[in-house]
Tab-separated table of C-alpha atoms and ligand atoms in Angstrom:
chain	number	residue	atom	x	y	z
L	274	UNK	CA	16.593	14.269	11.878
L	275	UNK	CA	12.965	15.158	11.993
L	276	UNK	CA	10.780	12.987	14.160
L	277	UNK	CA	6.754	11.762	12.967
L	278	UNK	CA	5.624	13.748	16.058
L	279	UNK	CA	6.753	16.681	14.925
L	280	UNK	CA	5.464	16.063	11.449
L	281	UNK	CA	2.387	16.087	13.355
L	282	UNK	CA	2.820	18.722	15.315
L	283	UNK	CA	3.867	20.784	12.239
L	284	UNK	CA	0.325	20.073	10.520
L	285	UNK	CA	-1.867	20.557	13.384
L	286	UNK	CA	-0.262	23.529	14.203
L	287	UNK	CA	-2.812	26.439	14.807
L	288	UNK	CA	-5.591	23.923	14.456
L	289	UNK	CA	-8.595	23.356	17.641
L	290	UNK	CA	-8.807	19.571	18.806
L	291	UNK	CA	-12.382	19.169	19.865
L	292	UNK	CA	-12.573	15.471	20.205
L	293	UNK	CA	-15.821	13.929	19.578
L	294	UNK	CA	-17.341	10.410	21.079
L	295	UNK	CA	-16.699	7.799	17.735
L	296	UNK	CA	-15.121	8.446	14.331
L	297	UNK	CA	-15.291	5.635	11.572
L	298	UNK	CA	-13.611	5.716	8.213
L	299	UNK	CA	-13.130	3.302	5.188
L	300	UNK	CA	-10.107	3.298	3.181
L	301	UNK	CA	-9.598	0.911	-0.045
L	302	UNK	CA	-5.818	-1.261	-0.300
L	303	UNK	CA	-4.322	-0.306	-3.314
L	304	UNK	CA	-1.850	-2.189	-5.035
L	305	UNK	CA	1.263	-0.860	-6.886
L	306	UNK	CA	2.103	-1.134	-10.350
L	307	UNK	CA	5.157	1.406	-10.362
L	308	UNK	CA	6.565	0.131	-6.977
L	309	UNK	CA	8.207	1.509	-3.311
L	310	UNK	CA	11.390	-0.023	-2.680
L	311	UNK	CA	13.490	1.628	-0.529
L	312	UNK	CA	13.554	4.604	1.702
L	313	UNK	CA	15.348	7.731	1.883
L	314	UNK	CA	14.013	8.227	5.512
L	315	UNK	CA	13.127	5.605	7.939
L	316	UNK	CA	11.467	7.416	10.678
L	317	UNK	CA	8.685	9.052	8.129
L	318	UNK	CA	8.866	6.768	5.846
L	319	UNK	CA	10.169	8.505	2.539
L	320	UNK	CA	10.478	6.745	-0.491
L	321	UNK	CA	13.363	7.436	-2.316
L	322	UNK	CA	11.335	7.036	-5.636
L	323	UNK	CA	7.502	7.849	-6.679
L	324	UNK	CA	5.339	5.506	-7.370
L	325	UNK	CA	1.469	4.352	-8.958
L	326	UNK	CA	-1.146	2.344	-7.689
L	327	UNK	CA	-4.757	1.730	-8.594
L	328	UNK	CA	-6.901	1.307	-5.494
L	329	UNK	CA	-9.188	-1.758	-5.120
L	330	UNK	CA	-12.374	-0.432	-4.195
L	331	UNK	CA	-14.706	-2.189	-2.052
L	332	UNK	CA	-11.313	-4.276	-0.680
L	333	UNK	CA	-10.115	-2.212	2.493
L	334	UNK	CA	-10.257	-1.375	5.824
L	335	UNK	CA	-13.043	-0.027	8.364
L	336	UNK	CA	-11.641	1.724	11.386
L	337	UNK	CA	-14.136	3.169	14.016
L	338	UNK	CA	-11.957	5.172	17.065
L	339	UNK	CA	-13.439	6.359	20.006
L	340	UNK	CA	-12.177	7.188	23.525
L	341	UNK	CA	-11.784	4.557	25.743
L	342	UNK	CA	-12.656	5.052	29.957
L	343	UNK	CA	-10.317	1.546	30.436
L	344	UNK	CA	-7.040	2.572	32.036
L	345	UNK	CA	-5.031	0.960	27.945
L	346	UNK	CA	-6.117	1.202	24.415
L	347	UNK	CA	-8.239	-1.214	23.454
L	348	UNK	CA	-8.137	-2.469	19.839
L	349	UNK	CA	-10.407	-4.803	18.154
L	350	UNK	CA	-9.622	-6.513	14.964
L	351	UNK	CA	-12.316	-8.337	12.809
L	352	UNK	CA	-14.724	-8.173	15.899
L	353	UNK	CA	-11.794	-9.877	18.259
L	354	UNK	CA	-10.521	-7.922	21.363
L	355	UNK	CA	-6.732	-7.983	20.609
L	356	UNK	CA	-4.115	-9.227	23.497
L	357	UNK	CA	-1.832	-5.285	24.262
L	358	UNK	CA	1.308	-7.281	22.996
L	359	UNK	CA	-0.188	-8.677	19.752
L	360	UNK	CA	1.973	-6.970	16.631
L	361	UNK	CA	-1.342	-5.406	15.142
L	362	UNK	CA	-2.042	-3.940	18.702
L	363	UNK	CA	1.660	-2.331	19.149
L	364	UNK	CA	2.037	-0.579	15.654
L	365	UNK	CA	-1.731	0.251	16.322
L	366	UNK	CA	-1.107	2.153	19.539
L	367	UNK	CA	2.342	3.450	18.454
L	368	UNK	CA	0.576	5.049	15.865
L	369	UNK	CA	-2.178	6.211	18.045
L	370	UNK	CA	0.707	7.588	20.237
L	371	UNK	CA	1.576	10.578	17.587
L	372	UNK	CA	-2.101	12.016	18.100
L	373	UNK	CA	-2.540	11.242	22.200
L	374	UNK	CA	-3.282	14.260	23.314
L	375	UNK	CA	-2.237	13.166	27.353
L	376	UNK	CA	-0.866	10.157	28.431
L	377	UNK	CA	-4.612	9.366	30.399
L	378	UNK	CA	-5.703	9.539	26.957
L	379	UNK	CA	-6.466	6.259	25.586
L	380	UNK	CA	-8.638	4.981	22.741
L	381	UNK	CA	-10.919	2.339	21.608
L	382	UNK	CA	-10.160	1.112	18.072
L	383	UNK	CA	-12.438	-1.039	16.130
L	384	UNK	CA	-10.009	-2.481	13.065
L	385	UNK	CA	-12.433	-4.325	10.206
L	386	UNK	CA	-11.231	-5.805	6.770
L	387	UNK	CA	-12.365	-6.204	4.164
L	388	UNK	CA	-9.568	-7.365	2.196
L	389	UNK	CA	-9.452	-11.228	2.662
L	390	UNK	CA	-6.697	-11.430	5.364
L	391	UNK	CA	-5.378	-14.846	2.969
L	392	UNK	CA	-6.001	-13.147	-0.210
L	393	UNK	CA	-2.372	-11.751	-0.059
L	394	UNK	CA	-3.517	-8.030	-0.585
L	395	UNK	CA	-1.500	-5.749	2.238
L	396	UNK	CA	-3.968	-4.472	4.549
L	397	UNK	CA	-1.670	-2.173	5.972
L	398	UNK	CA	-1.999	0.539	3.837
L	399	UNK	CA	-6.112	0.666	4.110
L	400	UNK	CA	-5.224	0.078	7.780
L	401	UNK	CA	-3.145	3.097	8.652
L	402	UNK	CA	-5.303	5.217	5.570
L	403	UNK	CA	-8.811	4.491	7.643
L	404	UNK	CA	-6.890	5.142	11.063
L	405	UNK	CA	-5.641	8.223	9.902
L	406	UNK	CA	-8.965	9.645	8.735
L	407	UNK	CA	-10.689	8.068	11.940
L	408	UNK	CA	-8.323	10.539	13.757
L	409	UNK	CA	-8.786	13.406	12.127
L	410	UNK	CA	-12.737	13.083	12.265
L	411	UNK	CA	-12.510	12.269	16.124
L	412	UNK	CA	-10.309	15.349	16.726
L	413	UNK	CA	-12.414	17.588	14.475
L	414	UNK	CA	-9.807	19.026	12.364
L	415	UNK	CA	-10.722	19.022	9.207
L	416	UNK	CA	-7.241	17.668	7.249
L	417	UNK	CA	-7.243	18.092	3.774
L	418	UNK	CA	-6.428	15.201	1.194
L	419	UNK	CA	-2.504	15.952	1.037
L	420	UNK	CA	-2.021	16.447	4.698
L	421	UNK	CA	-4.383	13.097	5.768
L	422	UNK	CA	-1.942	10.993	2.636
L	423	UNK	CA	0.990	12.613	4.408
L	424	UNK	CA	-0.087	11.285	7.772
L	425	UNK	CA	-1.290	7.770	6.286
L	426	UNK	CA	2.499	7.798	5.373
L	427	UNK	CA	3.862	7.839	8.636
L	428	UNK	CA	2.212	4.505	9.274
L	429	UNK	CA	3.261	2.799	6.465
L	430	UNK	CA	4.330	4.236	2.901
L	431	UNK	CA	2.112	2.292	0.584
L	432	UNK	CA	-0.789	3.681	3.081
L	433	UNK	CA	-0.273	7.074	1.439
L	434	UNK	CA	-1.560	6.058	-1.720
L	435	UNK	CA	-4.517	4.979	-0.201
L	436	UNK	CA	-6.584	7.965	0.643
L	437	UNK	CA	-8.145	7.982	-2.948
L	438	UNK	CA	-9.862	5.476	-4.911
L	439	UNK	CA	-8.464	5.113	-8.959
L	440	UNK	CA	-5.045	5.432	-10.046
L	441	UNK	CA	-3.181	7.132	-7.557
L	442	UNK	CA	0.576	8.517	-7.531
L	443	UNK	CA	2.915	9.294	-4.585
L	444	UNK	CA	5.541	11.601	-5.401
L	445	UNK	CA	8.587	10.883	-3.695
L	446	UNK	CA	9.268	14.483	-2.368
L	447	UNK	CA	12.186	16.221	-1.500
L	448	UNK	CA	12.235	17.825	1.234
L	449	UNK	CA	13.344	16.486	4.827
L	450	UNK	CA	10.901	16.846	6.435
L	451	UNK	CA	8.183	15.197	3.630
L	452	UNK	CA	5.446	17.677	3.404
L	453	UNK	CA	5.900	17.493	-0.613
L	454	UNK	CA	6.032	13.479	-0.228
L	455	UNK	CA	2.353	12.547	-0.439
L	456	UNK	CA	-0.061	11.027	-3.558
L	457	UNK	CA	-2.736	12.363	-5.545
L	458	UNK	CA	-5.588	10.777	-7.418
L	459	UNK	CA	-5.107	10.696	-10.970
L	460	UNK	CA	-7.850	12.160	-13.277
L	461	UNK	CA	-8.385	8.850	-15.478
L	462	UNK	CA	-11.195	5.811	-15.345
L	463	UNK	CA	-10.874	2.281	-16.743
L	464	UNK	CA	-13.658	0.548	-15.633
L	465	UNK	CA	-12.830	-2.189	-17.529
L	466	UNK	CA	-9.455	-2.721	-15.827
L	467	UNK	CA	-9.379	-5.860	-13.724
L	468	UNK	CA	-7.618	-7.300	-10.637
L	469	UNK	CA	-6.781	-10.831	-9.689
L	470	UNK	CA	-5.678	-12.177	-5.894
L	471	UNK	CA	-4.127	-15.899	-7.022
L	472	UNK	CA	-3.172	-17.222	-3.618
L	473	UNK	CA	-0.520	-19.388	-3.639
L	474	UNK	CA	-0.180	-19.536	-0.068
L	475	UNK	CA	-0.853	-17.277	2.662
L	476	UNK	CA	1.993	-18.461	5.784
L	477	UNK	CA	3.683	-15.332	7.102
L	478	UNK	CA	6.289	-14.020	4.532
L	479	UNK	CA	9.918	-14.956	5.903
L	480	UNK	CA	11.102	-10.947	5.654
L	481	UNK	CA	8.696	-8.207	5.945
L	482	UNK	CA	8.757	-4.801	3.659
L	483	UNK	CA	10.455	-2.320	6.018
L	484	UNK	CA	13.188	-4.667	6.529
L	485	UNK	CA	13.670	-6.007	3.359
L	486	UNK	CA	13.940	-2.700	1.460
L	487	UNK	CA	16.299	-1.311	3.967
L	488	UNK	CA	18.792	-4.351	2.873
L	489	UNK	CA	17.763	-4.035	-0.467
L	490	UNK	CA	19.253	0.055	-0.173
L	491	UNK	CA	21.866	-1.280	1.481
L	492	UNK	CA	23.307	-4.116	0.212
L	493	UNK	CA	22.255	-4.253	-3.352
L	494	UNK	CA	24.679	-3.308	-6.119
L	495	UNK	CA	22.007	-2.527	-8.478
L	496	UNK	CA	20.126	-0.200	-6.064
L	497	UNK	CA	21.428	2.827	-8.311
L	498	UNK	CA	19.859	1.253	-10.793
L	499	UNK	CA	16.477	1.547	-9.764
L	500	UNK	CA	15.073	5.283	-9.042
L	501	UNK	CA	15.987	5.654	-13.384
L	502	UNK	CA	13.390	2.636	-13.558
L	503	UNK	CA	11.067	4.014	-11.618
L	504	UNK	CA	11.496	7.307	-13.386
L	505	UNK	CA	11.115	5.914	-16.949
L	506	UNK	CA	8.422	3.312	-15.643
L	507	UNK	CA	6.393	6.329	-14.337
L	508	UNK	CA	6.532	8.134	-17.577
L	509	UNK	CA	5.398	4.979	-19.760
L	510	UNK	CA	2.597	4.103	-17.175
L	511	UNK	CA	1.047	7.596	-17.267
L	512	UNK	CA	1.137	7.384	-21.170
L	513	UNK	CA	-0.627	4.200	-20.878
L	514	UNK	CA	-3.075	5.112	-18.708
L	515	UNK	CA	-3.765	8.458	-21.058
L	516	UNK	CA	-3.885	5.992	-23.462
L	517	UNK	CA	-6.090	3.382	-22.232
L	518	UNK	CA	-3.921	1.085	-24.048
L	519	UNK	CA	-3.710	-2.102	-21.579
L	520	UNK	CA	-0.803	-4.229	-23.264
L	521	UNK	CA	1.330	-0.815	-22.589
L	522	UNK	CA	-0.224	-0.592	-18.844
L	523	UNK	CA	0.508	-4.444	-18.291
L	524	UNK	CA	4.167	-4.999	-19.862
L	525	UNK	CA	5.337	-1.785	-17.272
L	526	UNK	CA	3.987	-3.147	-14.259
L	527	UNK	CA	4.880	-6.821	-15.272
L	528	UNK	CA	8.250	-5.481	-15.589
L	529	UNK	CA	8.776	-3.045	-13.288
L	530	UNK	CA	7.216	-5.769	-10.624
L	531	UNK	CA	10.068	-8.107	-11.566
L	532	UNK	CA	12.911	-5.585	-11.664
L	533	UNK	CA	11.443	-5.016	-8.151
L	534	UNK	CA	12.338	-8.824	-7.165
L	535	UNK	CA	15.327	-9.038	-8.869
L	536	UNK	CA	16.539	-6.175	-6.969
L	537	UNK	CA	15.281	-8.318	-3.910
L	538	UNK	CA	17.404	-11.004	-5.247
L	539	UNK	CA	20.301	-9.258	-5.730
L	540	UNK	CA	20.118	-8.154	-1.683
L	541	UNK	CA	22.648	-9.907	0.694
L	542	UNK	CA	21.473	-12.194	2.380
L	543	UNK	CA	19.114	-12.375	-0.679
L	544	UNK	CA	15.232	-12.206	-0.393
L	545	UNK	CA	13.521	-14.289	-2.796
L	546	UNK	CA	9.918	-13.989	-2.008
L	547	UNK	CA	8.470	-16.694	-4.994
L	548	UNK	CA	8.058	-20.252	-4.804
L	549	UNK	CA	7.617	-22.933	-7.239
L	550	UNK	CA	4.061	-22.173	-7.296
L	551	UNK	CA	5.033	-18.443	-7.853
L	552	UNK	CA	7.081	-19.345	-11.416
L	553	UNK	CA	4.553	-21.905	-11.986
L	554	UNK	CA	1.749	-19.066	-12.069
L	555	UNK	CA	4.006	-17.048	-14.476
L	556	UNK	CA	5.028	-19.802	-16.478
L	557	UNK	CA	1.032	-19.722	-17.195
L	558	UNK	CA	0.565	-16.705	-17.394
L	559	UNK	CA	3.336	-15.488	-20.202
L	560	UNK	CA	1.967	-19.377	-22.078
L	561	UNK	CA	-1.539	-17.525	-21.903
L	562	UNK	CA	0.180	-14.224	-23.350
L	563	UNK	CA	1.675	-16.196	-26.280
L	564	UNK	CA	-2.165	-17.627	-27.218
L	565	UNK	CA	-3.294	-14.131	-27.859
L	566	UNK	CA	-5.144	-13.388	-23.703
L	567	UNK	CA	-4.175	-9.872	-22.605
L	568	UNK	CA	-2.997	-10.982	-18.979
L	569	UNK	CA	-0.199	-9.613	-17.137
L	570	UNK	CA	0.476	-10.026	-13.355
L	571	UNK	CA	2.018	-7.896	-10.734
L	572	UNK	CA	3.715	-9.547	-7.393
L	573	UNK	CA	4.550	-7.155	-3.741
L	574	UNK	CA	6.549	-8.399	-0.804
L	575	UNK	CA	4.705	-11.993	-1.131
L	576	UNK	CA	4.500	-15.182	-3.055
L	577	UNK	CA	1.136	-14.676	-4.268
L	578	UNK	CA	0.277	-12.981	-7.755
L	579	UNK	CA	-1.955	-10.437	-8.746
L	580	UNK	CA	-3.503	-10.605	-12.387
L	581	UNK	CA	-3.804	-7.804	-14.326
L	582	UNK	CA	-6.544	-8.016	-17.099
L	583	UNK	CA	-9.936	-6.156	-18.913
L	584	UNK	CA	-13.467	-7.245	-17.964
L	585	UNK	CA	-13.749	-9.191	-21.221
L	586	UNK	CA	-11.137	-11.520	-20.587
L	587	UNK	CA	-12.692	-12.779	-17.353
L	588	UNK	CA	-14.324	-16.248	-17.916
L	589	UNK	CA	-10.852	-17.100	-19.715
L	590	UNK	CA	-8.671	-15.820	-16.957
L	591	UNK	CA	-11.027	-17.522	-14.835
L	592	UNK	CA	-10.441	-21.064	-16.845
L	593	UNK	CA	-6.735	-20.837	-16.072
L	594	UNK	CA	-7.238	-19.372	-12.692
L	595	UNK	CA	-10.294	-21.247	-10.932
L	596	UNK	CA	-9.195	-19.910	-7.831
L	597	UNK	CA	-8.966	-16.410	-8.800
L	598	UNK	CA	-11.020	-13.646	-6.434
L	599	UNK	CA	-11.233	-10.469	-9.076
L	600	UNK	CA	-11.665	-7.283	-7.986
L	601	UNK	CA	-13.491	-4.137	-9.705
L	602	UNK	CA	-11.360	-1.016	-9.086
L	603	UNK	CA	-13.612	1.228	-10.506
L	604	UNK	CA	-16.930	-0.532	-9.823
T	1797	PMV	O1	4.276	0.317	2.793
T	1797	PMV	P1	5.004	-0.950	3.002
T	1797	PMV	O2	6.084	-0.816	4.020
T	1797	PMV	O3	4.087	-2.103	3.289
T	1797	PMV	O4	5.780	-1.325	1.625
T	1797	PMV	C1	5.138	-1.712	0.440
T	1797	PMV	C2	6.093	-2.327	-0.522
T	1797	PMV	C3	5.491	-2.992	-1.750
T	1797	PMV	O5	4.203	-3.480	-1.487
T	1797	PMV	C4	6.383	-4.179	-2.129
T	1797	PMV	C5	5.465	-2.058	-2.953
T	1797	PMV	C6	4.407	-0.992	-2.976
T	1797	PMV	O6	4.650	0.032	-3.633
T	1797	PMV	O7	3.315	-1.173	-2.395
């Protein structure tokens, strides 16, 4: 088994660490519409499948890292000094751990969203993106795109996919030790395309990702079923894209999104992350579809929904949707 730290060690190898004073980085979320589900590796976090997101722009994460003089890290989230036992702070300095170059080494972290912590968009992934460009500009070495993606990764997975702004794959990679598992940015634009947070309610969700996929590999029976999903769903998504034919683009993710959940479903014990409001929202949504409006949705490890829609289609999306905060991907 290959540890993170020596995936680190492996891409800093031969590389000068001349740390600076501060570092800051931005990195957007991004939100899937081929999805992760399921590793192949837990300790780097490889995906047993690819997958495609579309990043959301202005919606992400500011990091600023420094060295701190204090005798601990000291992280700040949203301008709040964080307690060293909070969850943020732990997978914050665990992280930080991998790139400590002593153990008198600690570091100041400054941790800003931009994501609406209630709009039910993951901040993770921008998280652990930012933190991992943050480090590379306060150590000075100059990481190109696939290695910082590759680092993102061992944060969290879904923060691979957001070094890059657009539509963005992460190929699932072979190899053990992951150095071909990292995403791209894809060549198209749709600055038409259209994202919308419906919060249906923002409590902590009962299982979290890393958990819940690991009993989804385990335990479900239609597990096998899922990497040809992904496969075909890849394929069909790309075409769309090419394309720029949005019904195509919003019946794959619509579907591959709920192929996702009914593999959560079919876990044991089962994880079923929707509530009433949840099938209510869809209920509207595919009554919306019938009238003739181009919307489709897309749902993560959550309750909430995420619309999927063009820029014309706003005020009527907006009609069903009061609530709705819509996002720009490209601008
Ligand atoms: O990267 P994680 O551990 O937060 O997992 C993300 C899982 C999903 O959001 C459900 C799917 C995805 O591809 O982002």
């Amino acid at each position: 088994m290959i540890s993170a730290r020596q995936v680190v060690q492996q891409i800093l190898a031969g590389r000068e660490s001349q740390p600076g004073k501060r570092a800051a980085a931005y990195a957007p979320a991004n939100i899937a519409l081929v999805k992760y589900w399921g590793k192949r590796d837990e300790a780097l976090n490889l995906p047993v499948t690819g997958s495609l997101s579309i990043s959301l722009g202005p919606l992400g994460s500011h990091v600023e890292l420094g060295r701190s003089e204090g005798a601990a890290d000291a992280v700040w989230l949203n301008g709040k000094p964080l307690a060293a036992d909070s969850s943020f702070a732990k997978r914050a300095g665990a992280y930080l751990d991998l790139f400590r170059p002593s153990v008198d080494f600690h570091f100041e972290l400054q941790a800003r969203n931009t994501v609406p912590t209630a709009a039910g968009f993951a901040s993770s992934a921008s998280g652990f993106a930012a933190l991992a460009k943050a480090v590379d500009g306060l150590f000075g070495w100059g990481l190109a795109a696939r290695e910082l993606s590759i680092l993102a990764r061992l944060g969290s997975g879904s923060a691979a996919r957001s070094l890059e702004e657009g539509f963005v794959e992460w190929h699932a990679g072979k190899a053990p030790d992951g150095m071909d598992s990292f995403a791209e940015r894809m060549e198209a634009e749709w600055p038409e395309l259209r994202v919308g947070a419906v919060v249906l309610c923002s409590a902590e969700k009962p299982i979290g990702s890393r958990e819940g996929m690991k009993r989804s590999v385990e335990t479900c029976e239609f597990y096998r079923e899922w990497p040809g999903r992904v496969a075909q769903d890849l394929v069909a998504l790309k075409a769309a894209i090419a394309a720029k034919d949005f019904a195509a683009l919003g019946a794959v993710a619509e579907g591959n999104a709920l192929a996702m959940h009914a593999l959560m479903a079919a876990t044991r014990p089962p994880i079923v992350y929707a509530l009433p409001e949840t099938v209510a929202a869809m209920r509207k949504i595919w009554a919306a579809r019938e009238s003739g409006l181009a919307l489709w949705f897309t749902m993560d490890a959550g309750p909430n929904v995420k619309l999927l829609f063009e820029a014309r289609d706003e005020a009527r999306v907006r009609e069903i949707f009061p609530g709705v905060e819509v996002v720009a991907p490209f601008g």
